[in-house]
Every structure is written in C-alpha cells, then in structure tokens.
C-alpha cells in the first residue's frame, strides 16, 4: 500500500514542479495536492494500525505524515491564497526529519536506496524552505525542476517498479539514484531558467517611453 501512495506522490511532485515553473496556477494544482495529501494521511494511519506494534514498520510509516501535511497545506494555500511562510518553516522541519529517516533507512532497515531517496527529499524540502520562508524567489525555477525531477526519480519510477515486482534493492541501485540526483541538482538552475514561464513585462507609466525608468 505504501508503494501505491508513493506512485501518486510522484504525480503531485511533478504537478507542483510544473506549477513552480509557472505553467499551472496554485489554484489549478490545489485539487491534486488535497487528494494526495489526504491519501498520505490515511495510508500511514492504516500502515501503523496494521503494524500491530512492530516498531520498524511504524517508523517506516511515520515519515509519510510529513509529506501528507505538506500537500494538504499547498492545496489549502492554493485555494485560499494564504502566505507560504509557515509552510516554508514546516518544510525545514521536514528536511531535517528526512535526514534522520535516511540514517534510519541505511543503518537500521538496511535499505540503501531509500536512504538516498530520503536525502534527495531533504534537499527538495530545504529548497521549499528557502523559497517560501526565506523568499529566495530567484530559486523558484530551480526548485520547480527539482520537484518535477524528483517526482519521477524518487517516487513515480520506484513505486512503479515496486508494484510490478521489478524493483531490486542493491548498492548499485542506490548509486544510480544518487548519481542521477546529483545530476538533477546540477542542472536545476539552468533548466529552471529555460523552462520557467517568462515574467510579464513591467507596465510603463502613461506617457513614458518604452524602457524608460
């Protein structure tokens, strides 16, 4: 069931990436964020109940709430038009928690690939923090590319492979994901500039010559 939820996390990250690139409005992206956010709250609740006290399973499910709350918050803000500073600071908490879950995945669970994936999520959510809480607006396109790329690399593709039985956890898989993640980070800034919708020209004052200050 966790892999099914991860499949839709990939979808919402892609849509949110496209939104940050300016091709979808926040209100237009809101329904999917609400749907997936709700799913990411229901899913870990079910997994924790089904774990029947198994601490390892509970730990794996607990981190999903962070993402569910993120998507619900994005969806609500997209509809209500509320400011994003609170979501930005919450994203910093998520980024720090993701580092902890990465360590747990590597050291306790023994899943090296998802340890790498957790670290990539930490980078992305730290980007949300910079964008929303610190108002680093020049990073909007880069964070959009990261969200879109990680939606595929860390969520949709692994989820599909797990569901179909083609997933293989190994050090090689972890290295491949890590290399692709670093490459995505390296190209995020130039690709963000290329793929972002150009900002509309500033209106000129009546009677002013074009380009005049």
Short mmCIF file of C-alpha atoms in Angstrom, two decimals:
data_model
loop_
_atom_site.label_atom_id
_atom_site.label_comp_id
_atom_site.label_asym_id
_atom_site.label_seq_id
_atom_site.Cartn_x
_atom_site.Cartn_y
_atom_site.Cartn_z
CA UNK A 1 0.00 0.00 0.00
CA UNK A 2 2.92 2.35 0.68
CA UNK A 3 4.15 1.91 -2.91
CA UNK A 4 0.71 2.84 -4.25
CA UNK A 5 0.77 6.07 -2.24
CA UNK A 6 4.32 6.77 -3.48
CA UNK A 7 3.09 6.49 -7.07
CA UNK A 8 0.72 9.42 -6.52
CA UNK A 9 3.35 11.36 -4.60
CA UNK A 10 5.31 11.27 -7.85
CA UNK A 11 2.33 12.72 -9.69
CA UNK A 12 1.81 15.58 -7.24
CA UNK A 13 5.52 16.47 -7.19
CA UNK A 14 5.52 16.66 -10.99
CA UNK A 15 2.44 18.91 -10.98
CA UNK A 16 3.91 21.12 -8.22
CA UNK A 17 7.13 21.38 -10.18
CA UNK A 18 5.23 22.48 -13.24
CA UNK A 19 3.35 24.96 -11.03
CA UNK A 20 6.61 26.47 -9.76
CA UNK A 21 7.76 26.79 -13.36
CA UNK A 22 4.68 28.90 -14.00
CA UNK A 23 2.71 26.56 -16.25
CA UNK A 24 -0.05 25.76 -13.71
CA UNK A 25 -1.66 28.15 -11.24
CA UNK A 26 -1.61 27.36 -7.48
CA UNK A 27 -5.40 27.02 -7.59
CA UNK A 28 -5.13 24.67 -10.55
CA UNK A 29 -2.70 22.42 -8.67
CA UNK A 30 -4.71 22.52 -5.43
CA UNK A 31 -7.12 19.59 -6.05
CA UNK A 32 -4.37 17.04 -6.68
CA UNK A 33 -2.46 18.29 -3.61
CA UNK A 34 -5.57 17.83 -1.49
CA UNK A 35 -6.26 14.35 -2.92
CA UNK A 36 -2.70 13.11 -2.44
CA UNK A 37 -2.31 14.88 0.90
CA UNK A 38 -5.39 13.10 2.17
CA UNK A 39 -4.07 9.79 0.85
CA UNK A 40 -0.72 10.39 2.57
CA UNK A 41 -2.51 10.84 5.89
CA UNK A 42 -4.81 7.84 5.52
CA UNK A 43 -2.07 5.50 4.24
CA UNK A 44 0.37 5.79 7.17
CA UNK A 45 -2.53 5.58 9.62
CA UNK A 46 -3.54 2.26 8.06
CA UNK A 47 0.08 1.03 7.98
CA UNK A 48 0.64 1.91 11.63
CA UNK A 49 -2.55 0.12 12.69
CA UNK A 50 -1.62 -2.91 10.55
CA UNK A 51 1.91 -2.94 12.02
CA UNK A 52 0.43 -4.21 15.29
CA UNK A 53 3.18 -2.65 17.37
CA UNK A 54 6.07 -3.50 15.04
CA UNK A 55 8.36 -0.52 15.64
CA UNK A 56 10.25 -0.97 12.36
CA UNK A 57 7.03 -0.80 10.34
CA UNK A 58 5.74 2.13 12.40
CA UNK A 59 8.97 4.05 11.79
CA UNK A 60 8.67 3.48 8.04
CA UNK A 61 5.10 4.79 8.01
CA UNK A 62 5.56 7.72 10.37
CA UNK A 63 7.53 9.89 7.94
CA UNK A 64 4.71 9.82 5.40
CA UNK A 65 2.67 12.24 7.52
CA UNK A 66 5.21 15.00 6.84
CA UNK A 67 4.51 14.77 3.14
CA UNK A 68 0.76 14.41 3.56
CA UNK A 69 0.63 17.59 5.63
CA UNK A 70 2.82 19.38 3.07
CA UNK A 71 0.48 18.59 0.18
CA UNK A 72 -2.64 19.44 2.17
CA UNK A 73 -1.04 22.78 3.12
CA UNK A 74 -0.09 23.50 -0.51
CA UNK A 75 -3.62 22.70 -1.62
CA UNK A 76 -5.25 24.90 1.03
CA UNK A 77 -2.87 27.79 0.31
CA UNK A 78 -3.54 27.43 -3.41
CA UNK A 79 -7.27 27.85 -2.86
CA UNK A 80 -7.21 30.40 -0.05
CA UNK A 81 -4.24 32.43 -1.27
CA UNK A 82 -2.66 32.40 2.18
CA UNK A 83 1.05 33.31 2.53
CA UNK A 84 3.54 30.47 2.45
CA UNK A 85 5.98 31.39 5.23
CA UNK A 86 4.53 28.88 7.69
CA UNK A 87 4.73 26.12 5.09
CA UNK A 88 8.32 27.16 4.43
CA UNK A 89 9.37 26.75 8.05
CA UNK A 90 7.47 23.46 8.25
CA UNK A 91 9.46 22.36 5.18
CA UNK A 92 12.68 22.98 7.12
CA UNK A 93 11.40 20.60 9.81
CA UNK A 94 10.59 18.04 7.11
CA UNK A 95 14.07 18.41 5.60
CA UNK A 96 15.72 17.79 8.99
CA UNK A 97 13.46 14.80 9.67
CA UNK A 98 14.23 13.36 6.22
CA UNK A 99 17.94 13.29 7.10
CA UNK A 100 17.06 11.30 10.22
CA UNK A 101 14.89 8.89 8.24
CA UNK A 102 17.74 8.48 5.73
CA UNK A 103 20.07 7.44 8.54
CA UNK A 104 17.42 5.06 9.91
CA UNK A 105 16.87 3.55 6.47
CA UNK A 106 20.59 2.94 5.97
CA UNK A 107 21.60 1.83 9.47
CA UNK A 108 18.50 0.06 10.80
CA UNK A 109 16.39 -1.02 7.82
CA UNK A 110 19.35 -1.72 5.56
CA UNK A 111 17.66 -0.08 2.57
CA UNK A 112 20.44 1.97 1.00
CA UNK A 113 18.43 3.15 -1.99
CA UNK A 114 15.68 4.68 0.10
CA UNK A 115 18.33 6.22 2.33
CA UNK A 116 19.49 8.10 -0.78
CA UNK A 117 15.89 8.93 -1.70
CA UNK A 118 15.27 10.37 1.78
CA UNK A 119 18.35 12.58 1.36
CA UNK A 120 17.08 13.80 -2.00
CA UNK A 121 13.76 14.63 -0.37
CA UNK A 122 15.67 16.54 2.32
CA UNK A 123 17.31 18.66 -0.38
CA UNK A 124 13.98 19.34 -2.09
CA UNK A 125 12.18 20.32 1.11
CA UNK A 126 15.11 22.55 2.06
CA UNK A 127 14.55 24.21 -1.30
CA UNK A 128 10.90 24.77 -0.34
CA UNK A 129 12.14 26.38 2.88
CA UNK A 130 14.43 28.76 1.01
CA UNK A 131 11.69 29.62 -1.44
CA UNK A 132 8.77 30.09 0.94
CA UNK A 133 10.29 31.11 4.28
CA UNK A 134 13.38 32.98 3.09
CA UNK A 135 11.75 34.40 -0.09
CA UNK A 136 14.65 33.36 -2.33
CA UNK A 137 12.47 33.92 -5.38
CA UNK A 138 15.37 33.50 -7.80
CA UNK A 139 15.33 29.79 -6.89
CA UNK A 140 11.71 29.27 -7.98
CA UNK A 141 12.57 27.71 -11.33
CA UNK A 142 15.36 25.56 -9.88
CA UNK A 143 13.11 24.21 -7.12
CA UNK A 144 10.44 23.57 -9.75
CA UNK A 145 12.86 21.46 -11.77
CA UNK A 146 13.93 19.60 -8.61
CA UNK A 147 10.31 18.86 -7.69
CA UNK A 148 9.48 17.66 -11.18
CA UNK A 149 12.62 15.53 -11.49
CA UNK A 150 12.37 14.05 -8.01
CA UNK A 151 8.73 13.26 -8.63
CA UNK A 152 9.94 10.82 -11.25
CA UNK A 153 13.29 9.74 -9.79
CA UNK A 154 12.36 9.26 -6.14
CA UNK A 155 8.66 8.46 -6.30
CA UNK A 156 6.84 7.53 -9.51
CA UNK A 157 9.51 5.28 -11.05
CA UNK A 158 10.48 3.42 -7.82
CA UNK A 159 6.80 2.99 -6.93
CA UNK A 160 6.00 1.54 -10.35
CA UNK A 161 8.97 -0.83 -10.15
CA UNK A 162 7.98 -1.97 -6.65
CA UNK A 163 4.33 -2.53 -7.63
CA UNK A 164 5.30 -4.54 -10.72
CA UNK A 165 7.91 -6.58 -8.85
CA UNK A 166 10.82 -5.23 -10.89
CA UNK A 167 12.45 -3.29 -8.03
CA UNK A 168 15.79 -4.56 -6.80
CA UNK A 169 17.35 -3.01 -3.70
CA UNK A 170 21.13 -3.03 -4.02
CA UNK A 171 24.15 -0.81 -3.64
CA UNK A 172 24.17 -0.40 -7.42
CA UNK A 173 20.58 0.89 -7.38
CA UNK A 174 21.47 3.30 -4.59
CA UNK A 175 24.48 4.60 -6.54
CA UNK A 176 22.42 5.07 -9.71
CA UNK A 177 19.77 7.06 -7.84
CA UNK A 178 22.46 9.11 -6.09
CA UNK A 179 24.26 9.97 -9.36
CA UNK A 180 21.01 10.91 -11.09
CA UNK A 181 20.02 13.01 -8.05
CA UNK A 182 23.31 14.92 -8.12
CA UNK A 183 22.96 15.50 -11.87
CA UNK A 184 19.42 16.77 -11.34
CA UNK A 185 20.65 19.19 -8.71
CA UNK A 186 23.46 20.37 -11.01
CA UNK A 187 21.13 21.16 -13.93
CA UNK A 188 18.24 22.53 -11.86
CA UNK A 189 19.31 26.20 -12.07
CA UNK A 190 19.94 26.42 -15.84
CA UNK A 191 16.93 24.22 -16.63
CA UNK A 192 14.80 26.30 -14.28
CA UNK A 193 15.65 29.42 -16.28
CA UNK A 194 14.92 27.67 -19.56
CA UNK A 195 11.64 26.01 -18.59
CA UNK A 196 10.10 28.80 -16.49
CA UNK A 197 7.36 30.92 -17.99
CA UNK A 198 8.84 34.38 -18.67
CA UNK A 199 7.68 37.07 -16.25
CA UNK A 200 5.30 39.58 -17.84
CA UNK A 201 6.90 42.92 -18.71
CA UNK A 202 6.52 45.64 -16.11
CA UNK A 203 3.81 48.15 -17.08
CA UNK A 204 5.11 51.51 -18.22
CA UNK A 205 3.80 54.76 -16.85
CA UNK A 206 1.46 56.72 -19.13
CA UNK A 207 3.44 58.96 -21.44
CA UNK A 208 6.76 57.25 -20.68
CA UNK A 209 8.90 55.94 -23.49
CA UNK A 210 9.34 52.16 -23.63
CA UNK A 211 12.26 51.14 -21.43
CA UNK A 212 12.35 54.47 -19.65
CA UNK A 213 12.73 54.40 -15.88
#
